[in-house]
Coordinates of C-alpha atoms in Angstrom, one line a residue:
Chain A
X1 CA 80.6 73.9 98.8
X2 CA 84.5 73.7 99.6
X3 CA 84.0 70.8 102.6
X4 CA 87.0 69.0 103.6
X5 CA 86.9 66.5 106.5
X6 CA 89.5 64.8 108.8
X7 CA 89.7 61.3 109.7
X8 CA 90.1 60.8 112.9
X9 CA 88.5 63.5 114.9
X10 CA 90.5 62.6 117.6
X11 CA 92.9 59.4 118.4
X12 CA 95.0 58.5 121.4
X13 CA 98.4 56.3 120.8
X14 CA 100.7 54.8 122.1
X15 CA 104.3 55.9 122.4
X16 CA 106.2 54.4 119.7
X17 CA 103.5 53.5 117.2
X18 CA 102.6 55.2 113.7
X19 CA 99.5 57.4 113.3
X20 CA 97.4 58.2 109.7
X21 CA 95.4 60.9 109.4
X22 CA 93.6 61.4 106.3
X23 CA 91.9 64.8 104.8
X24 CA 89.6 64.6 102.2
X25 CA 87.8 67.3 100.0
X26 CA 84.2 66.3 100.0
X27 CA 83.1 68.4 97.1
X28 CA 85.5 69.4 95.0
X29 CA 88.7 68.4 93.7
X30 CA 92.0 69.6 95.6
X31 CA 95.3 69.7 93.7
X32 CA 96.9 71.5 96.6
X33 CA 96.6 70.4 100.1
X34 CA 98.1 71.7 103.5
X35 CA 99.2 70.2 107.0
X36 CA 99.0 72.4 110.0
X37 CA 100.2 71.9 113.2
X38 CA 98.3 73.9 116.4
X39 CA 99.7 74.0 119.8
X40 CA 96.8 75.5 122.8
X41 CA 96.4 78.5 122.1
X42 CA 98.5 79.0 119.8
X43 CA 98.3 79.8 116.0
X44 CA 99.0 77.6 112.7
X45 CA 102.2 76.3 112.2
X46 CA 102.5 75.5 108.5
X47 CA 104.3 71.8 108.5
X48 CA 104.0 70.9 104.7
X49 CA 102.3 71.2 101.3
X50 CA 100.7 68.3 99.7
X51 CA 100.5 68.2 95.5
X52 CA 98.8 65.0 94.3
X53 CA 101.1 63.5 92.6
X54 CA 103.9 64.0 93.5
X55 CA 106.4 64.9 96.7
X56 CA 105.5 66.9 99.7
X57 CA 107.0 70.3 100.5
X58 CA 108.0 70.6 103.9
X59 CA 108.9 73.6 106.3
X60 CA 112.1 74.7 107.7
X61 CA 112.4 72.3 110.7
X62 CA 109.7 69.9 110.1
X63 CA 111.0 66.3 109.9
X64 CA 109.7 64.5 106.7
X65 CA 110.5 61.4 107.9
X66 CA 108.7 62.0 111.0
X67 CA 106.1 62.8 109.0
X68 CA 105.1 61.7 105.9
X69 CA 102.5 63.0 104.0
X70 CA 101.2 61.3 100.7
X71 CA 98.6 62.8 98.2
X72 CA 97.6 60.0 96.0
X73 CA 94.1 61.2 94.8
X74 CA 92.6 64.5 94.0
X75 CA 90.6 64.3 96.8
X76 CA 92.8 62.5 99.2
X77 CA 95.7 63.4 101.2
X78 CA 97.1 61.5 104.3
X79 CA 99.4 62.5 107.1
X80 CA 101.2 59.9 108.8
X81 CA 103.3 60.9 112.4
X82 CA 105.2 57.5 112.2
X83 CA 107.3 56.6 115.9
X84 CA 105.0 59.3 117.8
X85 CA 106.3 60.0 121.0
X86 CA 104.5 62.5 123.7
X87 CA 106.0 66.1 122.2
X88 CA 103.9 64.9 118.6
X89 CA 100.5 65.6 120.5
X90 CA 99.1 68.1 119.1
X91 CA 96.1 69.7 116.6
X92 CA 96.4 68.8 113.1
X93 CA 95.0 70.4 110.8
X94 CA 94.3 70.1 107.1
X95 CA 93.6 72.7 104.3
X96 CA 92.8 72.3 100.5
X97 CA 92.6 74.9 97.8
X98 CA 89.9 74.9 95.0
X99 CA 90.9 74.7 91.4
X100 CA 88.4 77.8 91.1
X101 CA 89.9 79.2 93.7
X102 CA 93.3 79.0 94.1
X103 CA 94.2 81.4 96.6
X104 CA 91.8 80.9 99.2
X105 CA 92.3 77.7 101.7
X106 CA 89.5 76.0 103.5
X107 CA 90.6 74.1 106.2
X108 CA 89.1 70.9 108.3
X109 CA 87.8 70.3 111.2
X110 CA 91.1 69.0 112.9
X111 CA 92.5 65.7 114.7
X112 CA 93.5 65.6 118.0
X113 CA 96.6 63.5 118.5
X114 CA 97.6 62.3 122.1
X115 CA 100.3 60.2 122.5
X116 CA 100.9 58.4 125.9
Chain B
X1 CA 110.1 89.9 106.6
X2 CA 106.4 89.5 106.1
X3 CA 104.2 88.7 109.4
X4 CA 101.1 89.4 110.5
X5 CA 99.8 91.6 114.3
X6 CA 97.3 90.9 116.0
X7 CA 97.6 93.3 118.9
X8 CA 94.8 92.0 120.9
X9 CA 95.4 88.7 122.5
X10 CA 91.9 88.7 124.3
X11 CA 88.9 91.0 123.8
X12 CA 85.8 90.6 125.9
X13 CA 82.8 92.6 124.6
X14 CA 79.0 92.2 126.1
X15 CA 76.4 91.3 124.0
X16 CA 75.2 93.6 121.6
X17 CA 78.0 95.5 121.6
X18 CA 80.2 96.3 118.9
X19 CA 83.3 95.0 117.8
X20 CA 86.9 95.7 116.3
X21 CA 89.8 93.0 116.1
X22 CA 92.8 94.8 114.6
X23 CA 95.3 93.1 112.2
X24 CA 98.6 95.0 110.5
X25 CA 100.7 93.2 108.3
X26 CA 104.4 93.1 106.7
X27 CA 104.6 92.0 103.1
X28 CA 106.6 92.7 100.4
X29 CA 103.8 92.9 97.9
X30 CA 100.0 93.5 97.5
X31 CA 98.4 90.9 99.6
X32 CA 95.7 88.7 99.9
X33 CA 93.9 89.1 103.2
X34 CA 91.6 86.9 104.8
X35 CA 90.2 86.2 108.1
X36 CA 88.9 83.5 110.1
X37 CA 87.2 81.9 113.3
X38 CA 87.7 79.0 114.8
X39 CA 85.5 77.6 117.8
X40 CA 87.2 75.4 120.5
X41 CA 88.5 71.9 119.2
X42 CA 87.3 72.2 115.7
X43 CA 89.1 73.4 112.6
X44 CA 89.0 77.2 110.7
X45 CA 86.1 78.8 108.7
X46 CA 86.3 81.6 106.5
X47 CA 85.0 84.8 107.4
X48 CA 86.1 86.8 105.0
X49 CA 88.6 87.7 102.1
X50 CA 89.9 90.6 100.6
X51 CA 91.6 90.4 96.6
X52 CA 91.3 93.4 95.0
X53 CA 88.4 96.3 94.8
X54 CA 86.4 97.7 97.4
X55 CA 87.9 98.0 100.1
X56 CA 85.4 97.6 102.2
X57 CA 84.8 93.7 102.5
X58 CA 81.3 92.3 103.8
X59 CA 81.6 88.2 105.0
X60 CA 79.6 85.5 106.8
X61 CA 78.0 85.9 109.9
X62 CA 77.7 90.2 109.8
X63 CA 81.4 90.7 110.0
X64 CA 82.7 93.1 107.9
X65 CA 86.7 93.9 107.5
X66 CA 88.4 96.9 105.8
X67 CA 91.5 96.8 103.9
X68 CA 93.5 100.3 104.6
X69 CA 97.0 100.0 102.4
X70 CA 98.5 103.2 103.8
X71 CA 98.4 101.2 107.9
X72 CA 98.7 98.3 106.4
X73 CA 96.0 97.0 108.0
X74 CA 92.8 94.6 108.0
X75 CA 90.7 95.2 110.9
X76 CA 87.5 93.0 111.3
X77 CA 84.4 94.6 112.6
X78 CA 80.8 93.7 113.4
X79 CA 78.1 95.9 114.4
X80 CA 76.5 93.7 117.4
X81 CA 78.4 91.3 118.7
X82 CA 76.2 87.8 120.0
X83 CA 77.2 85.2 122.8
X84 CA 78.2 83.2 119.7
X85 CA 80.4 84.9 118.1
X86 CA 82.8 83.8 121.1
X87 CA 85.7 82.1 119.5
X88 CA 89.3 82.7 118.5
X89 CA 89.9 84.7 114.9
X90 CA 93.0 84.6 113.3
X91 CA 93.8 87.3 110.5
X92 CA 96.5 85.4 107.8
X93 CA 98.0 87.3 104.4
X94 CA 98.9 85.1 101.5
X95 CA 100.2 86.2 98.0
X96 CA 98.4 87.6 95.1
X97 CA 99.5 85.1 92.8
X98 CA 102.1 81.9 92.8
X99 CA 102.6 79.7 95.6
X100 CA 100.0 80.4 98.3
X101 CA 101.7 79.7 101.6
X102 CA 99.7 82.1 104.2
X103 CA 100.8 83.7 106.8
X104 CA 99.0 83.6 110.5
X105 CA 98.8 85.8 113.2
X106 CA 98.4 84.8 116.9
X107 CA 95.2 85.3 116.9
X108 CA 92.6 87.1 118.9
X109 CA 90.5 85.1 121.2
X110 CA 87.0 86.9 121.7
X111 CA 84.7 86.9 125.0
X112 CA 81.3 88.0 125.5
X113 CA 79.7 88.5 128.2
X114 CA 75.6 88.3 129.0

């Protein structure tokens, strides 16, 4: 149980163009979801929390215009890097909490963004 | 300020060895602990997780971690390490209740030789 997948695994852009990444909780329902951002070899950089239903909180320094994350469904929440330029490439990763389960995170597999 | 140590950037063990990965933490309150691996190019799996209890915390894969409040620490172990265990583990502390924003550390990267 606790599976959450990430659409696209990987994707490669263009300079200038917009992005969606979706995360999804396969088998249970997620009222919480997170975005993390993962430069090599580096750790998780918290970017925002998803609620469904309502407005995304974002970190200290993380542009929520840049990136706009929207949680429409229990199950669903999508991440979109909008005007991606080069320094966006990254790992993004998703996490969801478990309404059973509120204080542990499991986290997908991660999308690889490269922007040329 | 809370943060989280991981002291070992890279550890290379040989097969069938054993293993430690350390992990100390700042926080202002009893934490939640947890550890996880991550293999190259995919996304984080739990290991482990420590709430409340025994200290002594047994997870997936025949890692173990115990919680020691007076070093505020967390330090992962296994008794034989295998060629697969190879992977980067990250040690993260969230809250015991409320908002559950967690906290990462740099992570240990793990080698193991033949």
């Amino acid at each position: 149980g606790a599976v959450v997948s990430q659409h696209p695994s990987w994707v490669i852009c263009k300079s200038g163009t917009s992005v969606k990444i979706e995360c999804r909780s396969l088998d249970f329902q997620a009222t919480t979801m997170f975005w993390y951002r993962q430069f090599p070899k580096q750790s998780l950089m918290l970017m925002a929390t998803s609620n469904e239903g309502s407005k995304a909180t974002y970190e200290q320094g993380v542009e929520k215009d840049k990136f706009l994350i929207n949680h429409a469904s229990l199950t669903l929440s999508t991440l979109t890097v909008t005007s991606a330029h080069p320094e966006d490439s990254s790992f993004y990763i998703c996490s969801a909490l478990t309404s059973t389960d509120v204080q542990t995170q499991y986290f997908g597999p991660g999308t690889r963004l490269l922007v040329l | 300020a809370q943060s989280v140590t991981q002291p070992d950037i890279h550890i290379t063990v040989s097969e069938g060895a054993s293993l430690e990965l350390r992990c100390n933490y700042s926080y202002g309150a009893t934490p939640y602990l947890f550890w996880y691996v991550q293999s190259p190019g995919q996304g984080l799996q739990l290991l482990l997780k420590y709430f409340s209890g025994d200290t002594l915390v047994q997870g997936i894969k025949g890692f173990e971690a115990e919680f020691k409040r007076s070093q505020s620490s967390f330090n992962l172990r296994k008794p034989s390490v295998h060629w697969s265990d190879a992977a980067e583990y990250f040690c993260a502390v969230g809250p015991s209740s409320g908002y559950n924003k967690l906290i990462f550390g740099a992570g240990t990267r793990l080698a193991v030789h033949p």
